[in-house]
Short mmCIF file of C-alpha atoms in Angstrom, two decimals:
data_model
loop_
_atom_site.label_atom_id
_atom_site.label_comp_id
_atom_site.label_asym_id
_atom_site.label_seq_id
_atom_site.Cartn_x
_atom_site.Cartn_y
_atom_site.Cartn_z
CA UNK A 1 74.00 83.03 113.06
CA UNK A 2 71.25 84.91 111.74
CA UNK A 3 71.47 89.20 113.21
CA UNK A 4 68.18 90.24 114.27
CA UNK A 5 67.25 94.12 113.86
CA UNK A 6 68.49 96.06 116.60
CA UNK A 7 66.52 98.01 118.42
CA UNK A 8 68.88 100.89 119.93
CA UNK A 9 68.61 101.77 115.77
CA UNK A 10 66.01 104.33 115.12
CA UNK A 11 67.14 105.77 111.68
CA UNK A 12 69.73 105.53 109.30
CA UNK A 13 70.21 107.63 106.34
CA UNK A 14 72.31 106.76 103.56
CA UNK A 15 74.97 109.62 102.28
CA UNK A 16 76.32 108.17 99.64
CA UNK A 17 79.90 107.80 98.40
CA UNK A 18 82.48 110.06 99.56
CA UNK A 19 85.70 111.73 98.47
CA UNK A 20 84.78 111.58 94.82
CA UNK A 21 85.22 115.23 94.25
CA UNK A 22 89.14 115.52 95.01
CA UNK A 23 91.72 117.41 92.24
CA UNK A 24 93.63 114.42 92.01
CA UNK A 25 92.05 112.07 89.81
CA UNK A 26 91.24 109.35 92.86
CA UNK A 27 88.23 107.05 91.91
CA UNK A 28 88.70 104.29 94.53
CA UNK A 29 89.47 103.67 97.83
CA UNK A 30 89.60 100.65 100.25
CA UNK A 31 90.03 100.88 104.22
CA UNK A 32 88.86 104.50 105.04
CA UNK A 33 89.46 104.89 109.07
CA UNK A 34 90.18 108.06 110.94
CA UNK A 35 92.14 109.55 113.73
CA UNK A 36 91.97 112.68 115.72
CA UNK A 37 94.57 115.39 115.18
CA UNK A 38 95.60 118.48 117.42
CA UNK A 39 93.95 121.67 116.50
CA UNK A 40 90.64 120.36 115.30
CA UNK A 41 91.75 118.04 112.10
CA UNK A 42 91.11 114.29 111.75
CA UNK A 43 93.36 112.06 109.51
CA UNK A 44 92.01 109.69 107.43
CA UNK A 45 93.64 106.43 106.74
CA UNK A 46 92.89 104.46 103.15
CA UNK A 47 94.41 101.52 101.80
CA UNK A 48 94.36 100.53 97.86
CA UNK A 49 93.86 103.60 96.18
CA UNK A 50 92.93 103.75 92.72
CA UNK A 51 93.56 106.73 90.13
CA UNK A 52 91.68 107.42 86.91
CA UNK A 53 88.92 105.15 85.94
CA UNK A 54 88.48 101.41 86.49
CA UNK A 55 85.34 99.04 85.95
CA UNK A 56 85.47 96.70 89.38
CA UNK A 57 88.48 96.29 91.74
CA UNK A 58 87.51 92.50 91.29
CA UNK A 59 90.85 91.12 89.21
CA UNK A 60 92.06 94.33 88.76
CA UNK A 61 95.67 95.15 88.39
CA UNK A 62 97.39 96.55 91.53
CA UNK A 63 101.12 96.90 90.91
CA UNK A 64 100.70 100.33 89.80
CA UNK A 65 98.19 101.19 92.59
CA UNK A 66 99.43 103.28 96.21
CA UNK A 67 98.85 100.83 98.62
CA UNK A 68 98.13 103.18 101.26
CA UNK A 69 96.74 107.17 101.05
CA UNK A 70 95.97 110.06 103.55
CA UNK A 71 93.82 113.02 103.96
CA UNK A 72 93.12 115.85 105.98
CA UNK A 73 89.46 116.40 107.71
CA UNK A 74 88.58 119.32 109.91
CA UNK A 75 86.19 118.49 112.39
CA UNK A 76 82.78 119.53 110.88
CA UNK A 77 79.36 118.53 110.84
CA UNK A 78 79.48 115.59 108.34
CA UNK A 79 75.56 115.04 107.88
CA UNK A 80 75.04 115.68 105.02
CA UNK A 81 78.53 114.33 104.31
CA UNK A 82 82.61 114.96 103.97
CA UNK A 83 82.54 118.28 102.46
CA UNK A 84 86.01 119.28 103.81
CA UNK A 85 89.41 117.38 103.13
CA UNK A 86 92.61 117.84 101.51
CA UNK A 87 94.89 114.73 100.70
CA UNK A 88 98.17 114.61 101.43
CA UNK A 89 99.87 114.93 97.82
CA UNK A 90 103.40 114.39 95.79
CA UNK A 91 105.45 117.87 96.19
CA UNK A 92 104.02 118.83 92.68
CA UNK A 93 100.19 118.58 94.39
CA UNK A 94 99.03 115.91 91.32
CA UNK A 95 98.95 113.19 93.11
CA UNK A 96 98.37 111.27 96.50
CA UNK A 97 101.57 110.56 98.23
CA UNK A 98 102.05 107.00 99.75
CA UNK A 99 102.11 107.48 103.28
CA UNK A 100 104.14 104.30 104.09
CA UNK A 101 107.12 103.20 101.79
CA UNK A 102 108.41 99.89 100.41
CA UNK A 103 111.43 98.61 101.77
CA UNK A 104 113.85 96.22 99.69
CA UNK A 105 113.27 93.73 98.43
CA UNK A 106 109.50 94.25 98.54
CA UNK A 107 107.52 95.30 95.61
CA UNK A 108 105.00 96.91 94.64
CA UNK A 109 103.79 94.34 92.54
CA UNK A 110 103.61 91.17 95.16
CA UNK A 111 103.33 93.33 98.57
CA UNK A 112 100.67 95.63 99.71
CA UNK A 113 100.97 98.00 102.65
CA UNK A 114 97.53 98.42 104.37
CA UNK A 115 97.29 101.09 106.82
CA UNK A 116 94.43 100.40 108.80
CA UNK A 117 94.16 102.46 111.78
CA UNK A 118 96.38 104.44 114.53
CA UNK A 119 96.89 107.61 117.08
CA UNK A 120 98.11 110.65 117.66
CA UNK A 121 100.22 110.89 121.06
CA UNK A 122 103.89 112.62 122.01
CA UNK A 123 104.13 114.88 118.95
CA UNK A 124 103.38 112.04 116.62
CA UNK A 125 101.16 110.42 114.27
CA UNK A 126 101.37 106.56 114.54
CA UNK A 127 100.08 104.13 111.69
CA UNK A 128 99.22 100.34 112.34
CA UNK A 129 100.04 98.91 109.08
CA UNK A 130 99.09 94.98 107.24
CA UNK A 131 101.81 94.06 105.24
CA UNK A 132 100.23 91.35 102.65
CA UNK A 133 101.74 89.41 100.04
CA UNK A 134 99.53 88.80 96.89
CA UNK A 135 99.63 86.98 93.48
CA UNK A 136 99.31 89.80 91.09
CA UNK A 137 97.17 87.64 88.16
CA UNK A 138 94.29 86.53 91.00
CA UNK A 139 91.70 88.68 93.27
CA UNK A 140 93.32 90.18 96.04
CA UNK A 141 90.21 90.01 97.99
CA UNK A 142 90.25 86.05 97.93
CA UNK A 143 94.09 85.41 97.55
CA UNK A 144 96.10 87.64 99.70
CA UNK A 145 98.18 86.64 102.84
CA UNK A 146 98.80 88.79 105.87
CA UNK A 147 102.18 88.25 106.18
CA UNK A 148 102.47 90.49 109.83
CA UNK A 149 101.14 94.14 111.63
CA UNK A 150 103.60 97.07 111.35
CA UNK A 151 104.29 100.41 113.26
CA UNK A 152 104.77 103.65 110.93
CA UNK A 153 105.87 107.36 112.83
CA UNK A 154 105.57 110.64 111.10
CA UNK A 155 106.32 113.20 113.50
CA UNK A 156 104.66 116.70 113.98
CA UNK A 157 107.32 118.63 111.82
CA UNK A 158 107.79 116.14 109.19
CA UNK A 159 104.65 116.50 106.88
CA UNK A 160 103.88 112.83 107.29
CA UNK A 161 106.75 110.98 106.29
CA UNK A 162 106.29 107.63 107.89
CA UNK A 163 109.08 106.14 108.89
CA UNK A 164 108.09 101.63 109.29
CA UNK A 165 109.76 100.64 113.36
CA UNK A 166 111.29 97.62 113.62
CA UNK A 167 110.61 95.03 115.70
CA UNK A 168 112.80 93.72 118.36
CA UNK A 169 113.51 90.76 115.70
CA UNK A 170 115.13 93.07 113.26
CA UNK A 171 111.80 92.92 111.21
CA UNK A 172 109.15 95.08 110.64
CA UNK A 173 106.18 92.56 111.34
CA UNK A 174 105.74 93.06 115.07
CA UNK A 175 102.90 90.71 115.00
CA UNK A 176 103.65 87.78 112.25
CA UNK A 177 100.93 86.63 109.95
CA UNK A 178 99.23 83.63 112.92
CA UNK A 179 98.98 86.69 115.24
CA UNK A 180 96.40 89.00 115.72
CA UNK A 181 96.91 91.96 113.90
CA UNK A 182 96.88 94.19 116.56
CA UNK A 183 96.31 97.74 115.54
CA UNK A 184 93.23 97.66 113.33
CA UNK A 185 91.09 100.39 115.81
CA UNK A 186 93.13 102.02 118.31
CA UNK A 187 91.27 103.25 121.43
CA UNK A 188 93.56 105.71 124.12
CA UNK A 189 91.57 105.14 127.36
CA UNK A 190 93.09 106.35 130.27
CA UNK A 191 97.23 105.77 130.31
CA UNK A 192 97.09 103.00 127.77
CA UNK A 193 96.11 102.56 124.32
CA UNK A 194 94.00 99.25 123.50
CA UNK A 195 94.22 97.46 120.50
CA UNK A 196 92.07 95.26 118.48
CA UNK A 197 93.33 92.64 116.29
CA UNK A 198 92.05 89.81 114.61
CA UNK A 199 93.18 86.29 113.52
CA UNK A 200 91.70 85.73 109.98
CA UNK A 201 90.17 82.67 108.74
CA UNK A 202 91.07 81.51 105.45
CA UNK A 203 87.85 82.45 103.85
CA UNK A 204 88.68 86.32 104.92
CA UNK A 205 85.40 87.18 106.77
CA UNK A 206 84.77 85.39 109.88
CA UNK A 207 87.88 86.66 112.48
CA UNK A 208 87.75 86.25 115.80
CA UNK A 209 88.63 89.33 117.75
CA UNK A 210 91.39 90.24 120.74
CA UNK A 211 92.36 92.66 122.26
CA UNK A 212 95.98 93.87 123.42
CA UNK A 213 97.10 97.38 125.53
CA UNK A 214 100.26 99.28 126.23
CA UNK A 215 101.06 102.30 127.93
CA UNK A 216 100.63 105.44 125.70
CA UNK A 217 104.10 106.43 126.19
CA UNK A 218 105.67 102.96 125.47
CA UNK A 219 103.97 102.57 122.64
CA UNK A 220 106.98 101.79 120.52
CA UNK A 221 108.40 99.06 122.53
CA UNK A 222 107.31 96.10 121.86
CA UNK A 223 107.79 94.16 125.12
CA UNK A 224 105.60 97.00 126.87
CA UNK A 225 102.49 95.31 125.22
CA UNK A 226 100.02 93.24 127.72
CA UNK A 227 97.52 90.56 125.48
CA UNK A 228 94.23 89.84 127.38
CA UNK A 229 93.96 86.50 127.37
CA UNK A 230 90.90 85.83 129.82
CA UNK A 231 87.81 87.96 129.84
CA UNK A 232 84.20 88.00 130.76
CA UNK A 233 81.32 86.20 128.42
CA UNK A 234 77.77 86.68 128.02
CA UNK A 235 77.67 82.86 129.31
CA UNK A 236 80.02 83.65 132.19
CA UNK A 237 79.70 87.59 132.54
CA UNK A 238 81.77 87.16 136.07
CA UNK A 239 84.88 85.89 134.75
CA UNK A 240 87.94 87.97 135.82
CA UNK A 241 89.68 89.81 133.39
CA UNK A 242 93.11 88.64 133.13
CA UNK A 243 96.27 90.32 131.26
CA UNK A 244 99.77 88.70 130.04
CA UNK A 245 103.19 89.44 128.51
CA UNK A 246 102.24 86.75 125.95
CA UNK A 247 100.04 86.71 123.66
CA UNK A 248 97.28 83.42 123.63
CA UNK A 249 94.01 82.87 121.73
CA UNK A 250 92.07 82.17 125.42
CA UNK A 251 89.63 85.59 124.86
CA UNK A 252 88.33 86.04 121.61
CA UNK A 253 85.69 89.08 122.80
CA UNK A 254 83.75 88.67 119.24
CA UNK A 255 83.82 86.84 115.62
CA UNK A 256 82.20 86.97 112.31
CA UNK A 257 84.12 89.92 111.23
CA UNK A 258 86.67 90.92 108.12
CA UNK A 259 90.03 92.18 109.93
CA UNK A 260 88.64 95.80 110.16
CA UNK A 261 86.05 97.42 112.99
CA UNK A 262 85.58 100.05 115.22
CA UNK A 263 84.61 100.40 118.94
CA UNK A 264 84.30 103.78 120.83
CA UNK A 265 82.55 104.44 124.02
CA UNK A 266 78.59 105.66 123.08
CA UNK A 267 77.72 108.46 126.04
CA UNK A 268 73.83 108.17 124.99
CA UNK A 269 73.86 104.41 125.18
CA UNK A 270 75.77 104.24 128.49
CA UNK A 271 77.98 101.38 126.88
CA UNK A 272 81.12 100.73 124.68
CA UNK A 273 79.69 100.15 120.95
CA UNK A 274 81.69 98.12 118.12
CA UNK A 275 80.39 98.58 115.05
CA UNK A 276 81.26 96.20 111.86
CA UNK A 277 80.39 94.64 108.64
CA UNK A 278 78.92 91.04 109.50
CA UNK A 279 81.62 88.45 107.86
CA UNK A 280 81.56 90.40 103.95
CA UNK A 281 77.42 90.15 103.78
CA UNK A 282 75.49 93.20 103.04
CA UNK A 283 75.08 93.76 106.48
CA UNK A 284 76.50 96.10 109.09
CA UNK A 285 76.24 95.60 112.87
CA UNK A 286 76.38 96.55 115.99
CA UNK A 287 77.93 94.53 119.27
CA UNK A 288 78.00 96.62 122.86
CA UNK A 289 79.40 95.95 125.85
CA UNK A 290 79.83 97.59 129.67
CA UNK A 291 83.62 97.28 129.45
CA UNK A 292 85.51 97.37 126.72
CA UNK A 293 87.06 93.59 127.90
CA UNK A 294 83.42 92.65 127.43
CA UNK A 295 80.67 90.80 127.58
CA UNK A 296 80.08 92.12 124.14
CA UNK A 297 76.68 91.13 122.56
CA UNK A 298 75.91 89.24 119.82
CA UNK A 299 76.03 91.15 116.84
CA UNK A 300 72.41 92.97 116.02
CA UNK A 301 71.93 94.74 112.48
CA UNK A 302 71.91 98.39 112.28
CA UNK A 303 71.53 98.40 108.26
CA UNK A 304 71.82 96.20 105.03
CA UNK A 305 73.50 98.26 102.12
CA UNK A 306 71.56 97.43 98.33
CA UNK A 307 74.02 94.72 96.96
CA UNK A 308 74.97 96.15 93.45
CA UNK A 309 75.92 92.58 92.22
CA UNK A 310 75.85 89.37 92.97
CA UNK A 311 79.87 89.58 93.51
CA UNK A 312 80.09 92.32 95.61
CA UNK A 313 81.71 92.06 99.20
CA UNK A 314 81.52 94.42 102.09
CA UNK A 315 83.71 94.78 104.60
CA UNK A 316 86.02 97.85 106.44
CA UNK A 317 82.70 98.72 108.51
CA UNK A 318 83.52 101.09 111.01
CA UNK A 319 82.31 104.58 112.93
CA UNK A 320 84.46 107.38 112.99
CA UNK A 321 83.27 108.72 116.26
CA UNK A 322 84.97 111.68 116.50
CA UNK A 323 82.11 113.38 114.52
CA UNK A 324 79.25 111.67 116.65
CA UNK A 325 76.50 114.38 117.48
CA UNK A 326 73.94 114.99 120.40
CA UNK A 327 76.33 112.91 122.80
CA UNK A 328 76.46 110.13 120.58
CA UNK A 329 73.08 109.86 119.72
CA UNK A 330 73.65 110.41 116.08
CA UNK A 331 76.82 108.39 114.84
CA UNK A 332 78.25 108.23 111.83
CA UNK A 333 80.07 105.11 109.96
CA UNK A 334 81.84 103.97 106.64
CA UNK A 335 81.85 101.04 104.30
CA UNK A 336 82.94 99.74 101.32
CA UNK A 337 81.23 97.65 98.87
CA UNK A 338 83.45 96.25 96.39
CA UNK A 339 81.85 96.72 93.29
CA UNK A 340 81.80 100.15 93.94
CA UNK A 341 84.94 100.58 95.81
CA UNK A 342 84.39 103.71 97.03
CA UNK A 343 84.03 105.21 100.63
CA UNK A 344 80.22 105.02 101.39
CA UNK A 345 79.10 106.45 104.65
CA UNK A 346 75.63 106.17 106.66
CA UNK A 347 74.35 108.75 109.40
CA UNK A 348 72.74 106.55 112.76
CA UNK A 349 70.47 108.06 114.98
CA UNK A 350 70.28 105.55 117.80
CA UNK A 351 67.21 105.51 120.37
#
């Protein structure tokens, strides 16, 4: 497959990195999603987070590296970027607190805990997390197996301390490693909360995506989850949408993308948008759809990123549509670009 321009693009201007100016020595960050808060504030979600200075995350040495960060973002006008954020810190306000703990006999130096996305809803924040096992001496971003999804709480009063839920198992994978990952974009629509996940490939970049729901308030047990498992496709757009109790791969809505996305519902468009990097190319993309259970499009390019070198990858492409403008005419969205390995984010004005 070879994404043509799309056409509901009209402009995009680049903003650059983001978050580089923090008081807490942080030069590099993976994942970078956000979720609204009460009271204006968004909370954004990173994974790897690197402190002091580094050459390339390529090969680099993560045992020492919080696997997972937060920060604080009112909501502002971001055009002509993040101005506004404070992370959440250690007690002596030096350095980034991880958000979600190890638990014996995981380590920090073969496990990674990847918060990817999540929502607010009854009086607390909840994380979707990756839990990954890696071989320290090799490239995480070619070696590293998803070993299951997690659930993290912090509640309102607890300064986000995240405690990991189990699962009805005793574990805390609710989704094991040959299961979607459900939980990597969150979406509340009416009384339920849909989740994406995705079922990786070995080569990392081409998942195919599904989608799961559960009502809002039952979003902590486990057996309260629905999997859809038959939807509509562009080649049969009047195929009934069908839910189960179990989860099987019958509706993949979309492929060609690395674990992480977004979709929101675009008010100047008329249609649900998804928004992604296309498999780890320079090349983010955008896939619509009337209903969020599809048909989704094929995916059309909204932008292609300078590659910095010939060994970079790109992937966690995603809007953070919270800050959207002019009834979603203007949108905004992140990436990352390995060599770099920082937060870069792009303004869309859409036709």
């Amino acid at each position: 497959m070879n994404p043509r321009p799309s056409p509901l693009v009209a402009s995009v201007r680049d903003l650059g990195v983001q978050f580089g100016d923090n008081d807490l020595d942080i030069t590099g960050q993976d994942a970078v999603t956000s979720v609204v808060l009460p009271g204006g504030e968004t909370f954004w979600i990173f994974g790897d987070t690197v402190e002091g200075p580094f050459d390339t995350i390529r090969g680099f040495e993560l045992s020492e590296v919080l696997s997972n960060t937060g920060a604080i973002v009112p909501l502002h006008d971001i055009s002509d970027g993040v101005k506004t954020f404070r992370y959440v810190s250690e007690p002596s306000g030096t350095r980034a607190r991880q958000l979600i703990g190890f638990v014996p006999p995981e380590h920090k130096s073969t496990q990674r805990l990847w918060a990817i996305h999540g929502v607010h809803t009854n009086g607390s924040l909840y994380l979707y997390y990756h839990r990954i096992t890696m071989d320290p001496t090799l490239d995480v971003f070619e070696t590293f197996t998803l070993d299951g999804m997690g659930i993290a709480r912090a509640d309102d009063d607890d300064d986000y301390r995240f405690k990991r839920l189990t699962a009805p198992d005793g574990t805390y994978e609710w989704w094991k490693g040959d299961q979607p990952g459900f939980g990597v974009w969150v979406q509340p629509l009416g009384d339920h909360l849909y989740l994406w996940g995705s079922i990786q490939p070995e080569s990392k970049s081409a998942g195919d995506m599904y989608l799961a729901r559960v009502p809002t308030d039952q979003i902590e047990d486990l057996t309260a989850y629905e999997y859809l498992v038959q939807a509509p496709t562009p080649a049969e757009p009047d195929t009934p949408v069908r839910w189960s109790s179990t989860f099987t791969p019958t509706a993949c809505l979309f492929s060609d993308v690395p674990n992480e996305m977004s979709s929101s519902w675009n008010a100047h468009l008329g249609c649900f948008i998804s928004l992604t990097t296309f498999r780890r190319d320079n090349m983010l993309v955008i896939r619509t759809a009337p209903e969020l259970t599809g048909p989704w499009s094929d995916p059309e390019v909204v932008y292609r990123p300078e590659r910095t070198s010939d060994e970079a990858l790109f992937n966690a492409g995603k809007e953070h549509p919270e800050f959207a403008r002019e009834g979603g005419r203007v949108i905004y969205m992140t990436f990352i670009d390995s060599t770099v390995y920082k937060p870069h984010l792009i303004e869309i004005t859409l036709s």
